PDB file of C-alpha atoms in Angstrom:
ATOM      1  CA  MET A   1      49.179 -58.471  -9.008  1.00  0.00           C
ATOM      2  CA  ALA A   2      47.191 -61.381  -7.618  1.00  0.00           C
ATOM      3  CA  ASN A   3      45.237 -61.416  -4.388  1.00  0.00           C
ATOM      4  CA  VAL A   4      46.128 -63.158  -1.153  1.00  0.00           C
ATOM      5  CA  VAL A   5      43.454 -65.005   0.803  1.00  0.00           C
ATOM      6  CA  LEU A   6      43.958 -65.248   4.564  1.00  0.00           C
ATOM      7  CA  VAL A   7      41.913 -68.093   6.034  1.00  0.00           C
ATOM      8  CA  VAL A   8      41.812 -67.406   9.757  1.00  0.00           C
ATOM      9  CA  ASP A   9      41.393 -70.215  12.296  1.00  0.00           C
ATOM     10  CA  MET A  10      39.321 -72.593  10.195  1.00  0.00           C
ATOM     11  CA  VAL A  11      40.682 -75.373  12.366  1.00  0.00           C
ATOM     12  CA  ARG A  12      39.073 -78.425  13.903  1.00  0.00           C
ATOM     13  CA  GLY A  13      39.210 -76.992  17.413  1.00  0.00           C
ATOM     14  CA  PHE A  14      36.827 -74.185  16.431  1.00  0.00           C
ATOM     15  CA  LEU A  15      34.744 -75.897  13.736  1.00  0.00           C
ATOM     16  CA  GLU A  16      34.074 -79.358  15.143  1.00  0.00           C
ATOM     17  CA  GLU A  17      31.776 -80.274  18.014  1.00  0.00           C
ATOM     18  CA  GLY A  18      33.290 -81.630  21.181  1.00  0.00           C
ATOM     19  CA  TYR A  19      36.151 -79.165  21.500  1.00  0.00           C
ATOM     20  CA  PRO A  20      36.052 -76.499  24.268  1.00  0.00           C
ATOM     21  CA  LEU A  21      35.960 -73.497  21.894  1.00  0.00           C
ATOM     22  CA  TYR A  22      33.643 -74.889  19.217  1.00  0.00           C
ATOM     23  CA  CYS A  23      32.121 -71.867  17.453  1.00  0.00           C
ATOM     24  CA  GLY A  24      28.796 -73.528  16.690  1.00  0.00           C
ATOM     25  CA  ALA A  25      26.433 -73.915  13.777  1.00  0.00           C
ATOM     26  CA  ARG A  26      27.002 -70.391  12.441  1.00  0.00           C
ATOM     27  CA  ALA A  27      30.649 -71.207  11.866  1.00  0.00           C
ATOM     28  CA  ARG A  28      29.792 -74.507  10.197  1.00  0.00           C
ATOM     29  CA  ARG A  29      27.472 -72.712   7.772  1.00  0.00           C
ATOM     30  CA  ILE A  30      30.265 -70.656   6.219  1.00  0.00           C
ATOM     31  CA  ILE A  31      32.315 -73.704   5.186  1.00  0.00           C
ATOM     32  CA  PRO A  32      30.709 -74.094   1.708  1.00  0.00           C
ATOM     33  CA  ASN A  33      31.198 -70.380   1.045  1.00  0.00           C
ATOM     34  CA  VAL A  34      34.860 -70.520   2.052  1.00  0.00           C
ATOM     35  CA  GLN A  35      35.303 -73.560  -0.191  1.00  0.00           C
ATOM     36  CA  GLY A  36      33.822 -71.641  -3.104  1.00  0.00           C
ATOM     37  CA  LEU A  37      35.960 -68.593  -2.351  1.00  0.00           C
ATOM     38  CA  LEU A  38      39.144 -70.676  -2.340  1.00  0.00           C
ATOM     39  CA  GLU A  39      38.219 -72.405  -5.592  1.00  0.00           C
ATOM     40  CA  GLN A  40      37.522 -69.037  -7.198  1.00  0.00           C
ATOM     41  CA  GLU A  41      40.682 -67.328  -5.985  1.00  0.00           C
ATOM     42  CA  LEU A  42      43.023 -70.254  -6.664  1.00  0.00           C
ATOM     43  CA  ALA A  43      41.682 -70.370 -10.223  1.00  0.00           C
ATOM     44  CA  ARG A  44      42.596 -66.681 -10.519  1.00  0.00           C
ATOM     45  CA  GLY A  45      46.153 -67.313  -9.355  1.00  0.00           C
ATOM     46  CA  SER A  46      45.757 -66.001  -5.819  1.00  0.00           C
ATOM     47  CA  THR A  47      47.874 -67.223  -2.915  1.00  0.00           C
ATOM     48  CA  VAL A  48      46.210 -68.821   0.109  1.00  0.00           C
ATOM     49  CA  PHE A  49      47.512 -68.817   3.667  1.00  0.00           C
ATOM     50  CA  PHE A  50      45.849 -70.817   6.431  1.00  0.00           C
ATOM     51  CA  LEU A  51      46.483 -68.978   9.708  1.00  0.00           C
ATOM     52  CA  CYS A  52      45.975 -71.600  12.399  1.00  0.00           C
ATOM     53  CA  ASP A  53      45.657 -71.159  16.149  1.00  0.00           C
ATOM     54  CA  HIS A  54      48.528 -73.072  17.701  1.00  0.00           C
ATOM     55  CA  HIS A  55      49.572 -73.027  21.353  1.00  0.00           C
ATOM     56  CA  SER A  56      52.132 -74.505  23.716  1.00  0.00           C
ATOM     57  CA  PRO A  57      50.746 -76.153  26.885  1.00  0.00           C
ATOM     58  CA  ASP A  58      51.830 -73.204  29.074  1.00  0.00           C
ATOM     59  CA  ASP A  59      50.543 -70.427  26.807  1.00  0.00           C
ATOM     60  CA  PRO A  60      49.447 -67.357  28.873  1.00  0.00           C
ATOM     61  CA  GLU A  61      46.296 -67.183  26.740  1.00  0.00           C
ATOM     62  CA  PHE A  62      44.960 -70.089  28.768  1.00  0.00           C
ATOM     63  CA  LYS A  63      44.448 -67.697  31.681  1.00  0.00           C
ATOM     64  CA  MET A  64      41.565 -66.249  29.632  1.00  0.00           C
ATOM     65  CA  PHE A  65      40.403 -69.252  27.626  1.00  0.00           C
ATOM     66  CA  PRO A  66      40.428 -72.989  28.286  1.00  0.00           C
ATOM     67  CA  PRO A  67      43.350 -74.872  26.736  1.00  0.00           C
ATOM     68  CA  HIS A  68      42.750 -75.288  23.016  1.00  0.00           C
ATOM     69  CA  CYS A  69      44.502 -75.938  19.708  1.00  0.00           C
ATOM     70  CA  LEU A  70      47.609 -77.361  21.353  1.00  0.00           C
ATOM     71  CA  GLU A  71      50.524 -77.825  18.986  1.00  0.00           C
ATOM     72  CA  GLY A  72      50.682 -81.314  17.547  1.00  0.00           C
ATOM     73  CA  THR A  73      47.008 -82.089  18.222  1.00  0.00           C
ATOM     74  CA  ALA A  74      44.067 -82.502  15.855  1.00  0.00           C
ATOM     75  CA  GLU A  75      42.512 -79.286  17.219  1.00  0.00           C
ATOM     76  CA  ALA A  76      45.187 -77.193  15.506  1.00  0.00           C
ATOM     77  CA  GLU A  77      44.663 -78.803  12.084  1.00  0.00           C
ATOM     78  CA  VAL A  78      42.831 -77.190   9.168  1.00  0.00           C
ATOM     79  CA  ILE A  79      39.373 -78.756   8.902  1.00  0.00           C
ATOM     80  CA  PRO A  80      39.186 -81.636   6.399  1.00  0.00           C
ATOM     81  CA  GLU A  81      36.736 -79.705   4.203  1.00  0.00           C
ATOM     82  CA  LEU A  82      39.454 -77.119   3.453  1.00  0.00           C
ATOM     83  CA  ALA A  83      42.646 -79.152   3.817  1.00  0.00           C
ATOM     84  CA  ARG A  84      42.530 -80.250   0.178  1.00  0.00           C
ATOM     85  CA  TYR A  85      42.955 -76.695  -1.106  1.00  0.00           C
ATOM     86  CA  HIS A  86      46.473 -75.576  -1.932  1.00  0.00           C
ATOM     87  CA  GLY A  87      47.757 -73.142   0.658  1.00  0.00           C
ATOM     88  CA  GLU A  88      50.523 -72.637   3.178  1.00  0.00           C
ATOM     89  CA  VAL A  89      49.777 -73.238   6.848  1.00  0.00           C
ATOM     90  CA  ILE A  90      51.119 -70.564   9.198  1.00  0.00           C
ATOM     91  CA  PRO A  91      50.735 -71.293  12.925  1.00  0.00           C
ATOM     92  CA  LYS A  92      49.807 -68.317  15.099  1.00  0.00           C
ATOM     93  CA  ARG A  93      49.515 -67.953  18.861  1.00  0.00           C
ATOM     94  CA  ARG A  94      47.721 -64.616  19.227  1.00  0.00           C
ATOM     95  CA  PHE A  95      44.604 -62.969  17.827  1.00  0.00           C
ATOM     96  CA  SER A  96      46.351 -61.225  14.929  1.00  0.00           C
ATOM     97  CA  ALA A  97      47.815 -63.341  12.149  1.00  0.00           C
ATOM     98  CA  PHE A  98      50.614 -60.765  11.909  1.00  0.00           C
ATOM     99  CA  PHE A  99      51.868 -61.166  15.487  1.00  0.00           C
ATOM    100  CA  ASP A 100      55.061 -63.217  15.752  1.00  0.00           C
ATOM    101  CA  THR A 101      54.498 -64.997  12.410  1.00  0.00           C
ATOM    102  CA  PRO A 102      56.243 -64.813   9.006  1.00  0.00           C
ATOM    103  CA  LEU A 103      53.075 -63.468   7.358  1.00  0.00           C
ATOM    104  CA  GLU A 104      54.284 -59.877   6.992  1.00  0.00           C
ATOM    105  CA  GLU A 105      57.512 -60.962   5.293  1.00  0.00           C
ATOM    106  CA  LYS A 106      55.644 -63.237   2.898  1.00  0.00           C
ATOM    107  CA  LEU A 107      53.197 -60.481   1.960  1.00  0.00           C
ATOM    108  CA  SER A 108      56.017 -58.009   1.348  1.00  0.00           C
ATOM    109  CA  GLN A 109      57.443 -60.459  -1.173  1.00  0.00           C
ATOM    110  CA  LEU A 110      54.107 -61.170  -2.867  1.00  0.00           C
ATOM    111  CA  LYS A 111      52.913 -57.534  -3.012  1.00  0.00           C
ATOM    112  CA  PRO A 112      49.240 -58.514  -3.386  1.00  0.00           C
ATOM    113  CA  GLU A 113      46.646 -56.247  -4.937  1.00  0.00           C
ATOM    114  CA  LYS A 114      44.425 -56.885  -1.921  1.00  0.00           C
ATOM    115  CA  LEU A 115      43.910 -59.229   1.001  1.00  0.00           C
ATOM    116  CA  ILE A 116      40.706 -61.236   1.252  1.00  0.00           C
ATOM    117  CA  ILE A 117      40.225 -62.235   4.878  1.00  0.00           C
ATOM    118  CA  CYS A 118      37.797 -64.932   5.991  1.00  0.00           C
ATOM    119  CA  GLY A 119      37.310 -67.353   8.874  1.00  0.00           C
ATOM    120  CA  VAL A 120      36.490 -67.232  12.589  1.00  0.00           C
ATOM    121  CA  CYS A 121      35.816 -65.554  14.881  1.00  0.00           C
ATOM    122  CA  THR A 122      34.678 -62.336  13.230  1.00  0.00           C
ATOM    123  CA  ASP A 123      35.053 -60.300  16.417  1.00  0.00           C
ATOM    124  CA  ILE A 124      38.323 -61.826  17.616  1.00  0.00           C
ATOM    125  CA  CYS A 125      41.034 -63.121  15.301  1.00  0.00           C
ATOM    126  CA  VAL A 126      39.438 -61.923  12.061  1.00  0.00           C
ATOM    127  CA  LEU A 127      38.977 -58.408  13.459  1.00  0.00           C
ATOM    128  CA  HIS A 128      42.517 -58.167  14.832  1.00  0.00           C
ATOM    129  CA  THR A 129      43.988 -59.494  11.590  1.00  0.00           C
ATOM    130  CA  VAL A 130      41.981 -56.995   9.541  1.00  0.00           C
ATOM    131  CA  ALA A 131      43.118 -54.173  11.838  1.00  0.00           C
ATOM    132  CA  ASP A 132      46.791 -55.088  11.491  1.00  0.00           C
ATOM    133  CA  ALA A 133      46.444 -55.459   7.725  1.00  0.00           C
ATOM    134  CA  ARG A 134      44.850 -52.014   7.399  1.00  0.00           C
ATOM    135  CA  ASN A 135      47.507 -50.516   9.697  1.00  0.00           C
ATOM    136  CA  ARG A 136      49.994 -51.757   7.108  1.00  0.00           C
ATOM    137  CA  ASP A 137      47.987 -50.060   4.340  1.00  0.00           C
ATOM    138  CA  TYR A 138      46.811 -53.220   2.615  1.00  0.00           C
ATOM    139  CA  LYS A 139      43.517 -53.113   0.766  1.00  0.00           C
ATOM    140  CA  VAL A 140      41.269 -55.544   2.603  1.00  0.00           C
ATOM    141  CA  GLU A 141      38.040 -57.259   1.622  1.00  0.00           C
ATOM    142  CA  VAL A 142      35.947 -59.251   4.074  1.00  0.00           C
ATOM    143  CA  PRO A 143      33.251 -61.459   2.508  1.00  0.00           C
ATOM    144  CA  VAL A 144      30.548 -61.308   5.155  1.00  0.00           C
ATOM    145  CA  ASP A 145      29.240 -64.774   4.330  1.00  0.00           C
ATOM    146  CA  CYS A 146      32.719 -66.257   4.848  1.00  0.00           C
ATOM    147  CA  VAL A 147      33.169 -65.087   8.452  1.00  0.00           C
ATOM    148  CA  ALA A 148      31.310 -66.112  11.602  1.00  0.00           C
ATOM    149  CA  SER A 149      31.285 -65.977  15.384  1.00  0.00           C
ATOM    150  CA  PHE A 150      29.585 -67.766  18.260  1.00  0.00           C
ATOM    151  CA  ASP A 151      28.384 -64.289  19.357  1.00  0.00           C
ATOM    152  CA  GLU A 152      26.016 -62.814  16.762  1.00  0.00           C
ATOM    153  CA  LYS A 153      25.924 -59.331  18.317  1.00  0.00           C
ATOM    154  CA  ALA A 154      29.720 -59.161  18.412  1.00  0.00           C
ATOM    155  CA  HIS A 155      29.831 -60.469  14.832  1.00  0.00           C
ATOM    156  CA  HIS A 156      27.751 -57.546  13.567  1.00  0.00           C
ATOM    157  CA  PHE A 157      29.692 -55.017  15.664  1.00  0.00           C
ATOM    158  CA  ALA A 158      32.971 -56.314  14.234  1.00  0.00           C
ATOM    159  CA  LEU A 159      31.737 -56.069  10.646  1.00  0.00           C
ATOM    160  CA  GLU A 160      30.606 -52.482  11.159  1.00  0.00           C
ATOM    161  CA  HIS A 161      33.888 -51.590  12.882  1.00  0.00           C
ATOM    162  CA  MET A 162      35.956 -53.147  10.097  1.00  0.00           C
ATOM    163  CA  GLU A 163      34.092 -51.146   7.481  1.00  0.00           C
ATOM    164  CA  LYS A 164      33.500 -47.796   9.198  1.00  0.00           C
ATOM    165  CA  THR A 165      36.642 -47.467  11.303  1.00  0.00           C
ATOM    166  CA  LEU A 166      39.261 -49.657   9.654  1.00  0.00           C
ATOM    167  CA  GLY A 167      38.244 -49.031   6.050  1.00  0.00           C
ATOM    168  CA  ALA A 168      37.889 -52.654   4.986  1.00  0.00           C
ATOM    169  CA  LYS A 169      35.469 -53.389   2.154  1.00  0.00           C
ATOM    170  CA  LEU A 170      32.605 -55.718   3.040  1.00  0.00           C
ATOM    171  CA  THR A 171      31.550 -58.038   0.232  1.00  0.00           C
ATOM    172  CA  SER A 172      29.458 -61.175  -0.189  1.00  0.00           C
ATOM    173  CA  PHE A 173      30.825 -64.264  -1.907  1.00  0.00           C
ATOM    174  CA  ARG A 174      27.351 -65.565  -2.727  1.00  0.00           C
ATOM    175  CA  VAL A 175      25.993 -62.312  -4.109  1.00  0.00           C
ATOM    176  CA  SER A 176      29.156 -61.683  -6.159  1.00  0.00           C
ATOM    177  CA  ARG A 177      28.362 -64.829  -8.131  1.00  0.00           C
ATOM    178  CA  VAL A 178      24.828 -63.738  -8.999  1.00  0.00           C
ATOM    179  CA  LYS A 179      23.904 -61.255 -11.714  1.00  0.00           C
ATOM    180  CA  LEU A 180      21.835 -58.658  -9.916  1.00  0.00           C
ATOM    181  CA  PRO A 181      18.420 -58.054 -11.505  1.00  0.00           C
ATOM    182  CA  LYS A 182      16.952 -54.642 -12.209  1.00  0.00           C
ATOM    183  CA  PHE A 183      16.069 -53.087  -8.864  1.00  0.00           C
ATOM    184  CA  GLU A 184      12.269 -53.125  -8.983  1.00  0.00           C
ATOM    185  CA  PRO A 185      11.357 -55.446  -6.109  1.00  0.00           C
ATOM    186  CA  SER A 186       7.773 -56.411  -5.441  1.00  0.00           C
ATOM    187  CA  GLU A 187       6.499 -57.489  -2.051  1.00  0.00           C
ATOM    188  CA  ALA A 188       6.507 -61.093  -3.250  1.00  0.00           C
ATOM    189  CA  VAL A 189      10.134 -60.861  -4.327  1.00  0.00           C
ATOM    190  CA  LEU A 190      11.227 -59.325  -1.045  1.00  0.00           C
ATOM    191  CA  SER A 191       9.716 -62.225   0.855  1.00  0.00           C
ATOM    192  CA  GLY A 192      11.417 -64.806  -1.367  1.00  0.00           C
ATOM    193  CA  GLU A 193      14.859 -66.300  -1.700  1.00  0.00           C
ATOM    194  CA  THR A 194      16.211 -63.426  -3.830  1.00  0.00           C
ATOM    195  CA  ALA A 195      15.827 -60.930  -1.003  1.00  0.00           C
ATOM    196  CA  ASP A 196      19.539 -61.358  -0.262  1.00  0.00           C
ATOM    197  CA  ILE A 197      20.325 -60.008  -3.718  1.00  0.00           C
ATOM    198  CA  TYR A 198      18.093 -56.964  -3.333  1.00  0.00           C
ATOM    199  CA  PHE A 199      19.597 -56.291   0.074  1.00  0.00           C
ATOM    200  CA  ALA A 200      23.068 -56.144  -1.485  1.00  0.00           C
ATOM    201  CA  ARG A 201      21.822 -53.949  -4.346  1.00  0.00           C
ATOM    202  CA  THR A 202      20.198 -51.572  -1.868  1.00  0.00           C
ATOM    203  CA  ILE A 203      23.507 -51.198  -0.039  1.00  0.00           C
ATOM    204  CA  ASP A 204      25.179 -50.311  -3.356  1.00  0.00           C
ATOM    205  CA  ILE A 205      22.549 -47.682  -4.120  1.00  0.00           C
ATOM    206  CA  LEU A 206      22.776 -46.125  -0.665  1.00  0.00           C
ATOM    207  CA  ARG A 207      26.560 -45.962  -0.899  1.00  0.00           C
ATOM    208  CA  HIS A 208      26.286 -44.280  -4.297  1.00  0.00           C
ATOM    209  CA  GLU A 209      23.913 -41.724  -2.803  1.00  0.00           C
ATOM    210  CA  ALA A 210      26.265 -41.221   0.182  1.00  0.00           C
ATOM    211  CA  LEU A 211      23.738 -42.581   2.656  1.00  0.00           C
ATOM    212  CA  ASN A 212      24.335 -44.957   5.535  1.00  0.00           C
ATOM    213  CA  PRO A 213      24.103 -48.562   4.265  1.00  0.00           C
ATOM    214  CA  VAL A 214      23.568 -49.873   7.784  1.00  0.00           C
ATOM    215  CA  ALA A 215      20.080 -48.349   7.629  1.00  0.00           C
ATOM    216  CA  THR A 216      19.022 -51.047   5.184  1.00  0.00           C
ATOM    217  CA  MET A 217      19.171 -53.570   8.013  1.00  0.00           C
ATOM    218  CA  GLU A 218      15.932 -52.043   9.313  1.00  0.00           C
ATOM    219  CA  VAL A 219      14.198 -52.739   6.000  1.00  0.00           C
ATOM    220  CA  PHE A 220      15.713 -56.155   5.383  1.00  0.00           C
ATOM    221  CA  SER A 221      15.930 -57.423   8.954  1.00  0.00           C
ATOM    222  CA  SER A 222      14.451 -60.761   7.912  1.00  0.00           C
ATOM    223  CA  ARG A 223      17.413 -61.223   5.599  1.00  0.00           C
ATOM    224  CA  ALA A 224      20.157 -60.334   8.057  1.00  0.00           C
ATOM    225  CA  GLY A 225      21.566 -63.761   7.284  1.00  0.00           C
ATOM    226  CA  ILE A 226      23.580 -62.181   4.491  1.00  0.00           C
ATOM    227  CA  LEU A 227      25.746 -60.671   7.222  1.00  0.00           C
ATOM    228  CA  CYS A 228      26.123 -63.778   9.342  1.00  0.00           C
ATOM    229  CA  GLY A 229      26.498 -66.505   6.752  1.00  0.00           C
TER     230      GLY A 229
END
């Protein structure tokens, strides 16, 4: 069975400056990682769905948020950086990609080995989509460097909630492509560019020893970027 990649709300209205709900530089930084993830998974035969925020002018959601991603406008389009990748666009009008969309029916036909969920915002539509996927007993992976939010604190809360409460597996697209060295870090190494790699290895070791991997954030706080793209 192949995987299915759910690309959540990587649309112009959230990823391009000038729109009312632009998610900011953090969201822009994940674009190269999402590109790499799609290239990798498409080469493996995975299916890609672009779940795109899409609203009518009188949508009740606009009582909470300013009007955005109106149907038929550029805001609701997949960003140009990702539009060239083969995938089906599924419009959605609520936080979860499962609500009032054909996604569930399509997944039941595909029977994927797992769902890989990426996009924005980590604490809103990504979180609700992960929750609904886990409630349907799908195996879910969330590459932490392929999700982002305008709210860094909420981003980290959502990642922890997805892992600890919902049972999603947190991964890193960048680290997965690097052969991890033997874990004997020196002070010089830990202050260099490979600190991301040792951070990921430390999480693996702590999990193996049944310890709390979140504790490593205290040691590697200067490299928290691995969790926020």
